[in-house]
Amino acid sequence: MAGPRLEPELARQLFFEGAAVVVLGVPEGTEFGIDYSSWAVGPRFRGVKMIPPGLHFVHCSAGRAGGGRETGPRTGFFLSLQRREVRVLRWDAATEAVGPAPPGAGEAEAFRENLREMDPFLGPYPYETLKKWVSLSSFISEAAMEKLQPESGRICAFSEVLPVAAGRHSRDRAEQRLPPVDTECRSYAEGLARLPRMEPRAGTQIRFTELPKQMYPDGATPEEITRHSMDLSYALERVMSQRYASQPLGLLAELQFAFICFLIGNVYDAFEHWKRLLNILCRSEDAIGKYQDLYVNLISVLYHQLNEIPADFFVDIVSQDNFLTSTLQRSCSETVVSVGHW
């Protein structure tokens, strides 16, 4: 966890005034990270010190048997730290993830009092990436984090799913109109159709705002359908009415939350939400005058997000529909022009 050396006096101040995350029981070889940085855990690792107060994203990936660089799926969670706070986390072998330690009698206070003794086992927060992290999370308040984070408190790269209905016996498959398992499968589509319907385990989904699938009001005329399909201001108003009617900038917090969950948490569903939400924002031309502050700040948010997208992102992930190229070149340029008029 080495990085650029800080001035001794500054390092001393950060050690006593910054927060600390003590992590207990993490197996050697696990990938552990906070915010934009991660490291392979060694035998002396017990956590991270000198953490600036505010919102942070803690994440880990279990190491595989036999060593090597291969790790398991990433899991993580957001937490808000106060000045001089000590937060204790423990490794859960069953889930292969870290989480808040069970409440103990003064455990955090004991670690705070013995922080000097813990110092050799705590890695310093990587201040060289702090500006990058702040630029990606600038609108996410503790309240926004609490609303968006799953009820389970854990964000997983792969959704935990359960079958909607039982399918262990032939009669169960017959009731769901699924073909018997011993019949020949003649196509990929048929193979998918044979799979039982699945849904995420309750409490594990990120609580994003539900985005409308229909972009026009019920009973709209053909002319209105065309207009609302070209300018998505009606859809944006529906999104705003759910959570952000009184705080429009809160929508940028959700956009940043989704981007971080995808970029750092490896949650592909978060990327899909980010993409759909960005599409609505960039194609709502009539709404720009009403939400001027929102759109002025959206430009800054996108600037920092696009700086973090890997060079091959456009080709490997979205080349099938060229979403970023078409949406940002066409719609965001119109947004910049419209904001300039106001």
Short mmCIF file of C-alpha atoms in Angstrom, two decimals:
data_model
loop_
_atom_site.label_atom_id
_atom_site.label_comp_id
_atom_site.label_asym_id
_atom_site.label_seq_id
_atom_site.Cartn_x
_atom_site.Cartn_y
_atom_site.Cartn_z
CA MET A 1 0.00 0.00 0.00
CA ALA A 2 2.89 2.31 -0.69
CA GLY A 3 2.31 5.73 -2.24
CA PRO A 4 3.91 9.17 -2.40
CA ARG A 5 5.41 10.14 0.97
CA LEU A 6 3.59 12.84 2.92
CA GLU A 7 5.32 15.54 4.91
CA PRO A 8 5.89 14.21 8.46
CA GLU A 9 3.79 16.90 10.14
CA LEU A 10 0.93 16.43 7.69
CA ALA A 11 1.08 12.67 8.10
CA ARG A 12 0.96 13.02 11.87
CA GLN A 13 -2.06 15.31 11.68
CA LEU A 14 -3.87 12.98 9.31
CA PHE A 15 -3.11 10.00 11.55
CA PHE A 16 -4.81 11.58 14.56
CA GLU A 17 -7.57 13.55 12.81
CA GLY A 18 -8.47 11.14 10.02
CA ALA A 19 -10.75 8.14 10.34
CA ALA A 20 -9.63 4.53 10.38
CA VAL A 21 -11.18 1.29 9.19
CA VAL A 22 -9.99 -1.74 11.13
CA VAL A 23 -10.55 -4.98 9.22
CA LEU A 24 -10.22 -8.24 11.12
CA GLY A 25 -9.81 -11.79 9.85
CA VAL A 26 -9.24 -11.07 6.15
CA PRO A 27 -7.41 -14.04 4.57
CA GLU A 28 -4.06 -13.40 2.93
CA GLY A 29 -4.39 -13.02 -0.84
CA THR A 30 -7.78 -11.27 -0.65
CA GLU A 31 -8.11 -8.12 -2.74
CA PHE A 32 -9.21 -5.29 -0.45
CA GLY A 33 -9.89 -1.74 -1.52
CA ILE A 34 -11.30 1.60 -0.51
CA ASP A 35 -12.62 4.07 -3.05
CA TYR A 36 -10.48 4.08 -6.18
CA SER A 37 -7.60 1.88 -4.91
CA SER A 38 -7.20 -1.78 -4.00
CA TRP A 39 -4.40 -4.05 -2.83
CA ALA A 40 -3.63 -7.72 -2.23
CA VAL A 41 -3.86 -8.42 1.51
CA GLY A 42 -0.64 -9.54 3.19
CA PRO A 43 -0.09 -11.27 6.54
CA ARG A 44 0.17 -8.00 8.54
CA PHE A 45 -2.89 -6.22 7.11
CA ARG A 46 -5.42 -4.96 9.67
CA GLY A 47 -7.05 -2.04 7.88
CA VAL A 48 -6.60 1.50 6.57
CA LYS A 49 -5.72 4.68 8.49
CA MET A 50 -5.70 8.44 7.77
CA ILE A 51 -9.00 8.29 5.88
CA PRO A 52 -10.50 11.72 5.15
CA PRO A 53 -13.97 12.20 6.67
CA GLY A 54 -16.88 11.70 4.29
CA LEU A 55 -18.34 9.06 2.03
CA HIS A 56 -16.26 6.05 0.99
CA PHE A 57 -16.70 2.75 -0.81
CA VAL A 58 -15.11 -0.32 0.77
CA HIS A 59 -14.81 -3.41 -1.43
CA CYS A 60 -13.12 -6.80 -1.54
CA SER A 61 -12.70 -9.90 -3.68
CA ALA A 62 -11.81 -13.27 -2.16
CA GLY A 63 -8.56 -14.88 -3.26
CA ARG A 64 -8.66 -18.30 -4.89
CA ALA A 65 -7.10 -21.47 -3.53
CA GLY A 66 -3.59 -22.03 -4.80
CA GLY A 67 -2.73 -18.34 -4.93
CA GLY A 68 -2.25 -16.43 -8.16
CA ARG A 69 -3.96 -13.22 -9.22
CA GLU A 70 -7.41 -14.68 -9.78
CA THR A 71 -10.06 -13.43 -7.34
CA GLY A 72 -13.74 -13.98 -6.78
CA PRO A 73 -16.62 -11.58 -7.53
CA ARG A 74 -16.33 -8.17 -5.93
CA THR A 75 -18.58 -7.12 -3.07
CA GLY A 76 -18.66 -3.77 -1.31
CA PHE A 77 -20.65 -1.13 0.48
CA PHE A 78 -20.68 2.62 1.02
CA LEU A 79 -20.02 4.05 4.46
CA SER A 80 -19.83 7.54 5.88
CA LEU A 81 -16.95 8.26 8.24
CA GLN A 82 -16.60 11.09 10.72
CA ARG A 83 -13.43 12.84 11.86
CA ARG A 84 -11.34 10.56 14.12
CA GLU A 85 -13.90 7.75 13.82
CA VAL A 86 -12.78 4.12 13.98
CA ARG A 87 -15.00 1.65 12.12
CA VAL A 88 -14.48 -2.07 12.77
CA LEU A 89 -15.16 -4.59 9.99
CA ARG A 90 -14.83 -8.37 10.04
CA TRP A 91 -14.35 -11.00 7.37
CA ASP A 92 -17.31 -13.35 6.90
CA ALA A 93 -16.03 -16.70 5.64
CA ALA A 94 -19.52 -17.84 4.61
CA THR A 95 -20.09 -14.94 2.21
CA GLU A 96 -16.39 -14.26 1.49
CA ALA A 97 -16.86 -10.57 2.18
CA VAL A 98 -16.20 -7.97 4.85
CA GLY A 99 -19.02 -6.33 6.76
CA PRO A 100 -19.66 -4.34 9.94
CA ALA A 101 -18.54 -6.15 13.06
CA PRO A 102 -21.25 -7.15 15.57
CA PRO A 103 -21.68 -4.43 18.19
CA GLY A 104 -19.11 -5.00 20.90
CA ALA A 105 -18.56 -3.43 24.29
CA GLY A 106 -16.37 -0.47 23.41
CA GLU A 107 -14.48 -2.32 20.65
CA ALA A 108 -14.13 0.74 18.39
CA GLU A 109 -13.10 2.90 21.34
CA ALA A 110 -10.47 0.36 22.35
CA PHE A 111 -8.98 0.39 18.87
CA ARG A 112 -8.97 4.20 18.90
CA GLU A 113 -7.07 4.27 22.19
CA ASN A 114 -4.53 1.76 20.85
CA LEU A 115 -4.20 3.28 17.38
CA ARG A 116 -0.46 3.85 17.84
CA GLU A 117 0.05 0.14 18.52
CA MET A 118 -2.06 -0.70 15.46
CA ASP A 119 -0.12 1.68 13.23
CA PRO A 120 2.32 -0.92 11.76
CA PHE A 121 -0.67 -3.00 10.62
CA LEU A 122 -2.67 -0.18 9.00
CA GLY A 123 -2.03 1.01 5.48
CA PRO A 124 -2.30 4.77 4.76
CA TYR A 125 -5.23 6.01 2.72
CA PRO A 126 -4.05 6.62 -0.89
CA TYR A 127 -4.24 10.42 -1.02
CA GLU A 128 -2.95 10.41 -4.59
CA THR A 129 -6.39 9.17 -5.70
CA LEU A 130 -8.47 11.35 -3.36
CA LYS A 131 -9.22 14.07 -5.94
CA LYS A 132 -10.37 11.44 -8.40
CA TRP A 133 -12.68 9.86 -5.81
CA VAL A 134 -14.14 13.21 -4.74
CA SER A 135 -14.85 14.12 -8.36
CA LEU A 136 -16.78 10.85 -8.82
CA SER A 137 -18.81 11.11 -5.60
CA SER A 138 -19.25 14.86 -5.07
CA PHE A 139 -23.07 14.82 -5.05
CA ILE A 140 -23.61 11.66 -2.98
CA SER A 141 -24.65 12.65 0.53
CA GLU A 142 -25.05 10.24 3.42
CA ALA A 143 -28.84 10.51 3.03
CA ALA A 144 -28.62 9.68 -0.69
CA MET A 145 -26.36 6.74 0.08
CA GLU A 146 -28.85 5.37 2.62
CA LYS A 147 -31.71 5.60 0.11
CA LEU A 148 -29.82 3.90 -2.72
CA GLN A 149 -27.78 1.21 -0.97
CA PRO A 150 -29.47 -2.24 -0.82
CA GLU A 151 -31.37 -3.09 2.34
CA SER A 152 -28.82 -5.86 2.92
CA GLY A 153 -26.13 -3.17 3.01
CA ARG A 154 -24.01 -5.08 0.50
CA ILE A 155 -23.44 -4.37 -3.19
CA CYS A 156 -22.50 -7.50 -5.15
CA ALA A 157 -21.04 -7.74 -8.65
CA PHE A 158 -23.39 -10.65 -9.37
CA SER A 159 -27.00 -10.53 -8.26
CA GLU A 160 -28.14 -13.18 -5.83
CA VAL A 161 -31.22 -14.71 -7.48
CA LEU A 162 -33.85 -17.25 -6.48
CA PRO A 163 -36.41 -19.16 -8.58
CA VAL A 164 -39.84 -17.54 -8.64
CA ALA A 165 -41.48 -20.96 -8.29
CA ALA A 166 -40.30 -24.45 -7.40
CA GLY A 167 -39.00 -26.52 -10.32
CA ARG A 168 -37.46 -29.62 -8.80
CA HIS A 169 -40.15 -32.05 -9.98
CA SER A 170 -41.85 -32.74 -13.30
CA ARG A 171 -45.20 -31.51 -12.01
CA ASP A 172 -43.61 -28.18 -11.05
CA ARG A 173 -42.24 -27.74 -14.57
CA ALA A 174 -45.58 -28.70 -16.07
CA GLU A 175 -47.37 -26.06 -13.99
CA GLN A 176 -44.90 -23.44 -15.29
CA ARG A 177 -45.32 -24.77 -18.85
CA LEU A 178 -41.64 -25.67 -19.05
CA PRO A 179 -40.64 -28.65 -21.25
CA PRO A 180 -39.31 -31.78 -19.56
CA VAL A 181 -35.56 -31.66 -18.87
CA ASP A 182 -34.90 -34.86 -20.83
CA THR A 183 -36.21 -33.53 -24.16
CA GLU A 184 -33.77 -32.36 -26.81
CA CYS A 185 -32.89 -28.67 -26.89
CA ARG A 186 -32.77 -27.42 -30.49
CA SER A 187 -31.73 -23.79 -30.09
CA TYR A 188 -30.21 -21.26 -27.71
CA ALA A 189 -33.56 -19.44 -27.41
CA GLU A 190 -35.28 -22.69 -26.52
CA GLY A 191 -32.62 -23.37 -23.92
CA LEU A 192 -33.28 -20.00 -22.29
CA ALA A 193 -37.02 -20.66 -22.36
CA ARG A 194 -36.49 -23.86 -20.39
CA LEU A 195 -34.80 -22.09 -17.52
CA PRO A 196 -37.02 -21.30 -14.52
CA ARG A 197 -37.90 -17.64 -13.95
CA MET A 198 -35.56 -16.04 -11.43
CA GLU A 199 -35.73 -12.88 -9.37
CA PRO A 200 -33.21 -11.14 -7.08
CA ARG A 201 -33.23 -12.13 -3.44
CA ALA A 202 -35.23 -9.62 -1.41
CA GLY A 203 -33.11 -6.80 -0.01
CA THR A 204 -30.12 -7.32 -2.30
CA GLN A 205 -31.05 -4.93 -5.12
CA ILE A 206 -29.67 -1.40 -5.34
CA ARG A 207 -32.67 0.85 -4.74
CA PHE A 208 -32.48 2.93 -7.90
CA THR A 209 -35.39 5.12 -8.96
CA GLU A 210 -37.71 3.21 -11.29
CA LEU A 211 -37.28 4.62 -14.78
CA PRO A 212 -40.35 4.75 -17.06
CA LYS A 213 -40.58 2.30 -19.92
CA GLN A 214 -43.31 4.36 -21.59
CA MET A 215 -42.08 7.84 -22.48
CA TYR A 216 -45.51 9.41 -23.12
CA PRO A 217 -48.72 9.74 -21.05
CA ASP A 218 -51.59 7.30 -21.38
CA GLY A 219 -54.07 8.30 -24.04
CA ALA A 220 -51.50 10.35 -25.95
CA THR A 221 -52.23 11.14 -29.59
CA PRO A 222 -49.85 9.95 -32.33
CA GLU A 223 -48.43 13.49 -32.53
CA GLU A 224 -47.84 13.56 -28.76
CA ILE A 225 -46.24 10.11 -28.83
CA THR A 226 -43.80 11.30 -31.48
CA ARG A 227 -43.02 14.50 -29.58
CA HIS A 228 -42.47 12.75 -26.24
CA SER A 229 -40.33 10.09 -27.92
CA MET A 230 -38.02 12.74 -29.36
CA ASP A 231 -37.91 14.97 -26.26
CA LEU A 232 -37.95 12.92 -23.03
CA SER A 233 -38.85 15.80 -20.71
CA TYR A 234 -42.11 14.07 -19.74
CA ALA A 235 -40.17 10.95 -18.71
CA LEU A 236 -37.69 13.09 -16.75
CA GLU A 237 -40.55 14.73 -14.84
CA ARG A 238 -41.86 11.29 -13.90
CA VAL A 239 -38.42 10.37 -12.54
CA MET A 240 -38.17 13.64 -10.62
CA SER A 241 -41.60 13.21 -9.05
CA GLN A 242 -40.56 9.95 -7.37
CA ARG A 243 -37.69 11.33 -5.26
CA TYR A 244 -36.23 14.58 -6.51
CA ALA A 245 -39.07 17.07 -6.91
CA SER A 246 -37.67 19.28 -4.12
CA GLN A 247 -33.97 18.43 -4.70
CA PRO A 248 -33.27 18.07 -8.43
CA LEU A 249 -29.51 17.76 -7.87
CA GLY A 250 -30.22 14.50 -6.05
CA LEU A 251 -30.58 12.91 -9.46
CA LEU A 252 -26.88 13.55 -10.05
CA ALA A 253 -26.14 11.66 -6.83
CA GLU A 254 -27.98 8.66 -8.26
CA LEU A 255 -26.08 9.01 -11.54
CA GLN A 256 -22.78 9.03 -9.65
CA PHE A 257 -23.86 6.16 -7.38
CA ALA A 258 -24.69 4.01 -10.42
CA PHE A 259 -21.40 4.87 -12.12
CA ILE A 260 -19.31 4.00 -9.04
CA CYS A 261 -21.17 0.71 -8.56
CA PHE A 262 -20.33 -0.17 -12.16
CA LEU A 263 -16.79 1.19 -12.39
CA ILE A 264 -15.52 0.07 -8.98
CA GLY A 265 -18.13 -2.44 -7.83
CA ASN A 266 -18.31 -4.26 -11.20
CA VAL A 267 -22.14 -4.23 -11.13
CA TYR A 268 -23.33 -4.42 -14.73
CA ASP A 269 -26.96 -3.68 -13.80
CA ALA A 270 -25.72 -0.35 -12.42
CA PHE A 271 -24.20 0.44 -15.81
CA GLU A 272 -27.55 -0.29 -17.47
CA HIS A 273 -29.28 2.10 -15.06
CA TRP A 274 -26.61 4.77 -15.60
CA LYS A 275 -27.04 4.42 -19.33
CA ARG A 276 -30.84 4.71 -19.25
CA LEU A 277 -30.79 7.62 -16.80
CA LEU A 278 -28.18 9.47 -18.85
CA ASN A 279 -30.25 8.92 -21.99
CA ILE A 280 -33.29 10.55 -20.35
CA LEU A 281 -31.25 13.48 -19.06
CA CYS A 282 -29.54 14.17 -22.37
CA ARG A 283 -32.72 13.95 -24.43
CA SER A 284 -34.93 16.22 -22.29
CA GLU A 285 -34.41 19.51 -24.07
CA ASP A 286 -37.56 21.25 -22.79
CA ALA A 287 -36.53 20.50 -19.19
CA ILE A 288 -33.21 22.32 -19.41
CA GLY A 289 -34.68 25.74 -18.62
CA LYS A 290 -36.53 24.40 -15.57
CA TYR A 291 -33.53 22.46 -14.22
CA GLN A 292 -30.71 24.79 -15.19
CA ASP A 293 -28.52 24.00 -12.16
CA LEU A 294 -28.99 20.29 -12.76
CA TYR A 295 -27.73 20.52 -16.33
CA VAL A 296 -24.84 22.85 -15.56
CA ASN A 297 -23.60 20.37 -12.97
CA LEU A 298 -24.36 17.38 -15.22
CA ILE A 299 -21.66 18.59 -17.62
CA SER A 300 -19.09 18.52 -14.81
CA VAL A 301 -20.22 15.08 -13.60
CA LEU A 302 -19.95 13.61 -17.08
CA TYR A 303 -16.54 15.20 -17.63
CA HIS A 304 -15.10 13.37 -14.62
CA GLN A 305 -16.91 10.10 -15.35
CA LEU A 306 -15.80 9.90 -18.96
CA ASN A 307 -12.21 10.54 -17.88
CA GLU A 308 -12.33 7.25 -15.95
CA ILE A 309 -13.75 5.06 -18.69
CA PRO A 310 -11.09 2.70 -20.12
CA ALA A 311 -9.94 3.28 -23.68
CA ASP A 312 -11.55 0.06 -24.93
CA PHE A 313 -14.89 0.73 -23.19
CA PHE A 314 -16.61 2.07 -26.30
CA VAL A 315 -15.62 -0.98 -28.33
CA ASP A 316 -15.97 -3.84 -25.90
CA ILE A 317 -19.15 -2.89 -24.06
CA VAL A 318 -21.34 -0.51 -26.01
CA SER A 319 -20.29 -0.91 -29.64
CA GLN A 320 -23.47 -2.92 -30.26
CA ASP A 321 -25.56 0.24 -30.19
CA ASN A 322 -22.90 2.97 -29.89
CA PHE A 323 -24.87 4.42 -26.98
CA LEU A 324 -22.25 6.79 -25.59
CA THR A 325 -21.14 8.02 -28.98
CA SER A 326 -24.64 8.78 -30.27
CA THR A 327 -26.15 10.06 -27.02
CA LEU A 328 -23.30 12.27 -25.89
CA GLN A 329 -22.37 13.69 -29.28
CA ARG A 330 -25.93 14.52 -30.29
CA SER A 331 -27.80 15.22 -27.06
CA CYS A 332 -25.16 16.66 -24.74
CA SER A 333 -24.03 19.13 -27.38
CA GLU A 334 -27.63 20.36 -27.56
CA THR A 335 -27.66 20.56 -23.76
CA VAL A 336 -24.53 22.73 -23.69
CA VAL A 337 -26.00 25.08 -26.31
CA SER A 338 -29.33 25.32 -24.49
CA VAL A 339 -27.73 25.97 -21.11
CA GLY A 340 -25.62 28.69 -22.72
CA HIS A 341 -28.77 30.48 -23.91
CA TRP A 342 -30.03 30.61 -20.33
#
